[in-house]
Coordinates of C-alpha atoms in Angstrom, one line a residue:
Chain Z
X15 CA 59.7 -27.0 -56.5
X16 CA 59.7 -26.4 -60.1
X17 CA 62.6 -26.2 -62.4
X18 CA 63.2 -25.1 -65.7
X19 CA 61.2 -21.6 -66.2
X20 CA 62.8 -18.2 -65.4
X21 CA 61.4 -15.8 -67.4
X22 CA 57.5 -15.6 -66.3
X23 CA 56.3 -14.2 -69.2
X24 CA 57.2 -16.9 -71.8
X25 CA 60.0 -19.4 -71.3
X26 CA 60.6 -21.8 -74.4
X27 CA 62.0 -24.3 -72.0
X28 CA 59.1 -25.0 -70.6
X29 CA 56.9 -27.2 -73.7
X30 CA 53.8 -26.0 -72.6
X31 CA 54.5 -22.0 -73.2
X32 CA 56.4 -22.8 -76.7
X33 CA 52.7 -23.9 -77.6
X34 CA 50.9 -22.2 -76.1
X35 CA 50.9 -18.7 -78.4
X36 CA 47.3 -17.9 -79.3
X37 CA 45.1 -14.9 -80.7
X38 CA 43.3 -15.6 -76.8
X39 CA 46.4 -15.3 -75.3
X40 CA 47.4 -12.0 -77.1
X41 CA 43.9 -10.3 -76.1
X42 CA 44.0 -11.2 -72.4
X43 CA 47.8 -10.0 -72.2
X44 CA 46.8 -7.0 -74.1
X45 CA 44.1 -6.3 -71.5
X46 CA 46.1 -7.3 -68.3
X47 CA 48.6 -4.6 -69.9
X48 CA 45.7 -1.8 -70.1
X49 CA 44.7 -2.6 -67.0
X50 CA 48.4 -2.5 -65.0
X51 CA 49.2 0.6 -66.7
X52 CA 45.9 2.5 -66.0
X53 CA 46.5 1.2 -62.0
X54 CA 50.6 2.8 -62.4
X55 CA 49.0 6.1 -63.7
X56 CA 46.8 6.0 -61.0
X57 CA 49.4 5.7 -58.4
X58 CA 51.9 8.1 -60.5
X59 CA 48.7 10.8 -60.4
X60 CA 48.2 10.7 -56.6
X61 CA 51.9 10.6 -56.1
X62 CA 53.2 13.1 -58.1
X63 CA 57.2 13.7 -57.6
X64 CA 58.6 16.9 -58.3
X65 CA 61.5 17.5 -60.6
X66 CA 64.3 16.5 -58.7
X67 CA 61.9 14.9 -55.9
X68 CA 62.2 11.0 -55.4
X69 CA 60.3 9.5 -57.5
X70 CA 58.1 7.6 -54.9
X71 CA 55.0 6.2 -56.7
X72 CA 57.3 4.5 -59.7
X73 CA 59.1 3.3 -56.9
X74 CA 56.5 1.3 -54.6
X75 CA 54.5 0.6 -57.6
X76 CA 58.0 -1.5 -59.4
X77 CA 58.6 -3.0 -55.6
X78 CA 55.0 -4.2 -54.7
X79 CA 54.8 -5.6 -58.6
X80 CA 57.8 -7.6 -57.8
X81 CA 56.1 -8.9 -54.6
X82 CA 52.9 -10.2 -56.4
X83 CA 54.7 -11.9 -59.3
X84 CA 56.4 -13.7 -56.8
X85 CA 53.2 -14.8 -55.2
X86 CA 51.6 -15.3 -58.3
X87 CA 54.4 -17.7 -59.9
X88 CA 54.7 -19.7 -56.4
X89 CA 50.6 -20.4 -56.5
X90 CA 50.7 -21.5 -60.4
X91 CA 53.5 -23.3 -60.8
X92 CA 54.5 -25.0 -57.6
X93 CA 50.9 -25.1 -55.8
X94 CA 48.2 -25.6 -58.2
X95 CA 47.6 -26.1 -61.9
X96 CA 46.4 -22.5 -62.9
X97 CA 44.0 -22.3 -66.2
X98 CA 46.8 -21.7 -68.9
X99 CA 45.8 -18.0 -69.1
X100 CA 46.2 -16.9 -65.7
X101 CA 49.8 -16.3 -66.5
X102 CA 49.3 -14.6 -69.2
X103 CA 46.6 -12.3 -68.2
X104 CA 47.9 -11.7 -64.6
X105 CA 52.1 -12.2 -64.7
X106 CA 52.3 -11.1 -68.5
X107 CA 49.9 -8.6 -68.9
X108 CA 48.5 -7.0 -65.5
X109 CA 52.0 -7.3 -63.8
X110 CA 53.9 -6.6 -66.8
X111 CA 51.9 -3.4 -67.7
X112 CA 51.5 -2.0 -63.9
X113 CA 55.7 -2.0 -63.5
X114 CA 58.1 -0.4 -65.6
X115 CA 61.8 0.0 -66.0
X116 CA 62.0 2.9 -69.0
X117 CA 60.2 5.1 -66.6
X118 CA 62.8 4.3 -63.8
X119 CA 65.7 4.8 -66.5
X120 CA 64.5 8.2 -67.1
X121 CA 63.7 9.2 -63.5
X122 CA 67.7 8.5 -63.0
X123 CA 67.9 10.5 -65.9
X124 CA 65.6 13.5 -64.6
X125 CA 67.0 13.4 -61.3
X126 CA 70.7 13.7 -62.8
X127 CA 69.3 16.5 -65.3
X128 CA 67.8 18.4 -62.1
X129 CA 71.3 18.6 -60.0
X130 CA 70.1 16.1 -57.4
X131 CA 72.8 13.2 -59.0
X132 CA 73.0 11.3 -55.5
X133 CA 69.3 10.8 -55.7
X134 CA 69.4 9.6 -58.6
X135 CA 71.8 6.7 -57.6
X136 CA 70.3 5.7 -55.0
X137 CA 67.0 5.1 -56.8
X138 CA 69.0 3.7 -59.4
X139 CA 70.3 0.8 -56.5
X140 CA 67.4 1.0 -54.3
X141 CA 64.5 0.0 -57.0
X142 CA 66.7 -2.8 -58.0
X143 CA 67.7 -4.1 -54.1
X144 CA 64.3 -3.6 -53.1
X145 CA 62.7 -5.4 -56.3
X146 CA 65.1 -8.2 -56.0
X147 CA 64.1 -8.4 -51.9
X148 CA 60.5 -8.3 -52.6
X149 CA 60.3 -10.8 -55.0
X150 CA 62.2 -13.0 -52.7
X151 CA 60.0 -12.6 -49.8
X152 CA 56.5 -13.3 -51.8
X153 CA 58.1 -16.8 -53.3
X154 CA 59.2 -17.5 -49.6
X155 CA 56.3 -16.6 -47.6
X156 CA 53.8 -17.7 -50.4
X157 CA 56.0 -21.6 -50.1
X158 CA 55.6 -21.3 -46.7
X159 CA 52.2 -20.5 -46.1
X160 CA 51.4 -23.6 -49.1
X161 CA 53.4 -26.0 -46.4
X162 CA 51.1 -25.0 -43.5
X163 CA 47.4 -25.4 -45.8
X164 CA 48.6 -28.8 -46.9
X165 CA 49.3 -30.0 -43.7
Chain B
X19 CA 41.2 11.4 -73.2
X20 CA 44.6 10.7 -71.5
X21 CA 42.7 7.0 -69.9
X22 CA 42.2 6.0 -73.7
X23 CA 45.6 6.7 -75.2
X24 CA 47.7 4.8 -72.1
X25 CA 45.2 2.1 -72.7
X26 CA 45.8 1.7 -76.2
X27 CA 49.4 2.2 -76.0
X28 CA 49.8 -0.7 -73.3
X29 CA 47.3 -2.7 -75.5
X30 CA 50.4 -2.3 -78.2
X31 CA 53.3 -2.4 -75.8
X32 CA 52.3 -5.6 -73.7
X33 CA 51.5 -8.3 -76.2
X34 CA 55.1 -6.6 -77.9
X35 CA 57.2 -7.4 -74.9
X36 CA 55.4 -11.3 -75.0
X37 CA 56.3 -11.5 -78.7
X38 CA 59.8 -10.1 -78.7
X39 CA 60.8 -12.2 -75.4
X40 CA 59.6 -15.2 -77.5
X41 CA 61.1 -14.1 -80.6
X42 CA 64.9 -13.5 -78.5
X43 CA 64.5 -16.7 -76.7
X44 CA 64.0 -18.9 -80.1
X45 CA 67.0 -17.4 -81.4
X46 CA 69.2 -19.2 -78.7
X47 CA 69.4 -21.7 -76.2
X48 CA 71.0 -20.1 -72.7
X49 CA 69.4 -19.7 -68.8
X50 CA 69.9 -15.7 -70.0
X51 CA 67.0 -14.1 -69.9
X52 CA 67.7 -12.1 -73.4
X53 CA 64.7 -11.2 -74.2
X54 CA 63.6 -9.3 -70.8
X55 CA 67.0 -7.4 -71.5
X56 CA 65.8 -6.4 -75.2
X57 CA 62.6 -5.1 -74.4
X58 CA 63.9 -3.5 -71.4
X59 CA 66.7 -1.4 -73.1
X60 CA 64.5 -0.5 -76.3
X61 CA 61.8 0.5 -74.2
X62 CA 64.2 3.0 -72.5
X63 CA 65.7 4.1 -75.2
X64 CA 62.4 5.4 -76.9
X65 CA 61.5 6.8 -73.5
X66 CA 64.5 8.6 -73.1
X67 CA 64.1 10.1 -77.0
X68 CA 60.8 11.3 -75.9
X69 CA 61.0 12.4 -72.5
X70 CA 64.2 14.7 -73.9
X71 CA 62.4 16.3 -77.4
X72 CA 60.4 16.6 -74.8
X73 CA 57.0 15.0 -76.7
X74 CA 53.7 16.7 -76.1
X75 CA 51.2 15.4 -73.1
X76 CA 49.2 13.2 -75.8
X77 CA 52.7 11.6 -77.1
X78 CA 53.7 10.8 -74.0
X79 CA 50.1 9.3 -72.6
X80 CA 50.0 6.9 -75.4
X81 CA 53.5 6.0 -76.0
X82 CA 55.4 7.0 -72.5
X83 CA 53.0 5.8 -69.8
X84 CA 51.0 3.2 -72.6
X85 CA 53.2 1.7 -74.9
X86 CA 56.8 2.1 -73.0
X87 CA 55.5 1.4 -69.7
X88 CA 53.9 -1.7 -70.5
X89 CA 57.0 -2.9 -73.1
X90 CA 59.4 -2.8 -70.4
X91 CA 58.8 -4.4 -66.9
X92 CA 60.5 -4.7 -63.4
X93 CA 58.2 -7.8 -62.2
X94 CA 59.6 -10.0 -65.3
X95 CA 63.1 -8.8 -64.3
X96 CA 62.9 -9.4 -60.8
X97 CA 61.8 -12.8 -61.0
X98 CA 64.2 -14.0 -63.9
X99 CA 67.3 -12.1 -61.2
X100 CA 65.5 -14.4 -58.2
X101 CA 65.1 -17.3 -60.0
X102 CA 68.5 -17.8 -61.9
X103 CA 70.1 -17.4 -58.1
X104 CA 67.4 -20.0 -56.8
X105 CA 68.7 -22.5 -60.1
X106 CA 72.6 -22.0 -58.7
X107 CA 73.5 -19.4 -61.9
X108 CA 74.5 -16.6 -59.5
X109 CA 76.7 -15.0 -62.1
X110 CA 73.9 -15.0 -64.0
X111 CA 71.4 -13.3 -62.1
X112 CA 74.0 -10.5 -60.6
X113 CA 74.8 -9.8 -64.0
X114 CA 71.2 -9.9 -65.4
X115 CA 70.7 -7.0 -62.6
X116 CA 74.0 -5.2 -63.3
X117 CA 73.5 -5.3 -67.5
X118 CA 70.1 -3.8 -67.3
X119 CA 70.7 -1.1 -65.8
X120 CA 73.7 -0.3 -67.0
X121 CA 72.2 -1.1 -70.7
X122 CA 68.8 0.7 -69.9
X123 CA 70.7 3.2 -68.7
X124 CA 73.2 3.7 -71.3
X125 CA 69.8 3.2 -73.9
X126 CA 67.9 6.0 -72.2
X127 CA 70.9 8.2 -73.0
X128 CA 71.4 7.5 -76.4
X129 CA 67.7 8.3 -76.7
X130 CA 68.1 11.6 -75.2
X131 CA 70.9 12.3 -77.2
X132 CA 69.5 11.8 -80.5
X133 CA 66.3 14.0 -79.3
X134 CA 68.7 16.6 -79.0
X135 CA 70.4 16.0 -82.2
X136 CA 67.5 16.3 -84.0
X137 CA 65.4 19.1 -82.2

């Protein structure tokens, strides 16, 4: 196991990401972003939620982002040596730019503003159990299922 | 139309979150992760300015869904929550979860609240 990072998408601590700031890493962040957001208004457009309506697709879309950056940051850091910018492009920029939390802060808000306040909490706590949860569970099962290929 | 102006705004928004996390996190020297928490809370308080003027469909493509969207991130705060409990700084990570919302929140609000003072 790793120590040292905890913020994937730059972590001074770790000497290879205080160098590692680059017009190539800018671009391919700036594209992952593009492309994350275009997939979240993607799943925000099929998904619509009504005014006071939870607020499904932001919800599964923050939760299964949580899920993959934990995969991601288990098979780059602790399994293999990753091409330095796979983090970047896929943990800075695609993961980054698919999940949100402004848009979460103002569902709260909308659902408060729309007389459905209880809603609103429990997406409040919800998004942040169930993010915490998933990102758990990909480091875990990711680790695990690392054990069982190098055996 | 509405493709090209989230794509351009989250071409802004996600390089901006890189910078400014870097930026925060050369300004001290703790586990915290500050700089999530900044981009986090100004990204909701823009969002919440907008979303209560409220800001046209084109406004809101480009800097809502675009630039906001890609600013801020749950993936980035997740980990950092997951990973200061896996390093043994439980205080830390319950209160990285607890000060973002309650900052985002309390962000989003003030942004709403100037919309409204000056609409």
């Amino acid at each position: 196991m790793t120590h040292g990072a905890v913020d994937p998408d730059v972590d001074l601590h770790v000497p290879g990401q205080r160098a590692e700031l680059s017009w190539s890493v800018l671009v391919v962040i700036a594209a992952g972003g593009a492309l994350g957001a275009l997939a979240r208004y993607g799943a925000q457009s099929a998904l619509p939620a009504s005014p006071a309506g939870f607020p499904w697709a932001t919800f599964w879309v923050n939760v299964s982002g949580c899920l993959l950056i934990g995969v991601l940051m288990v098979v780059i850091t602790e399994v293999r040596q990753a091409h330095r910018l796979v983090r970047p492009f896929l943990g800075v920029g695609i993961l980054g730019g698919f999940t949100t939390f402004s848009t979460y802060v103002v569902d709260v808000q909308r659902l408060v503003a729309w007389g459905a306040p209880v809603a609103g909490l429990v997406y409040l706590a919800a998004t942040m159990v169930a993010a915490v949860v998933a990102v758990w569970c990909g480091m875990r099962v990711t680790r695990r299922l690392a054990r069982v290929a190098a055996r | 139309m509405t493709i090209v102006l989230i794509v351009v705004g989250a071409a802004l928004g996600a390089p901006l979150r890189y910078l400014a996390d870097r930026a925060v996190q050369a300004g001290h020297d703790t586990v915290f992760p500050w700089g999530t928490l900044a981009v986090n809370v100004a990204g909701s308080a823009v969002l919440g300015f907008l979303a209560a003027l409220p800001a046209g469909s084109g406004v809101m493509a480009f800097a809502g869904t675009g630039f906001c969207g890609a600013l801020t991130t749950y993936s980035t705060l997740g980990y950092e929550t997951v990973r200061l409990a896996e390093e043994g700084a439980r205080f830390h990570a319950v209160a990285n979860a607890a000060a973002s919302i309650v900052a985002g929140l309390g962000a989003g609000y003030c942004g709403a609240a100037l919309a409204q003072a000056v609409s």
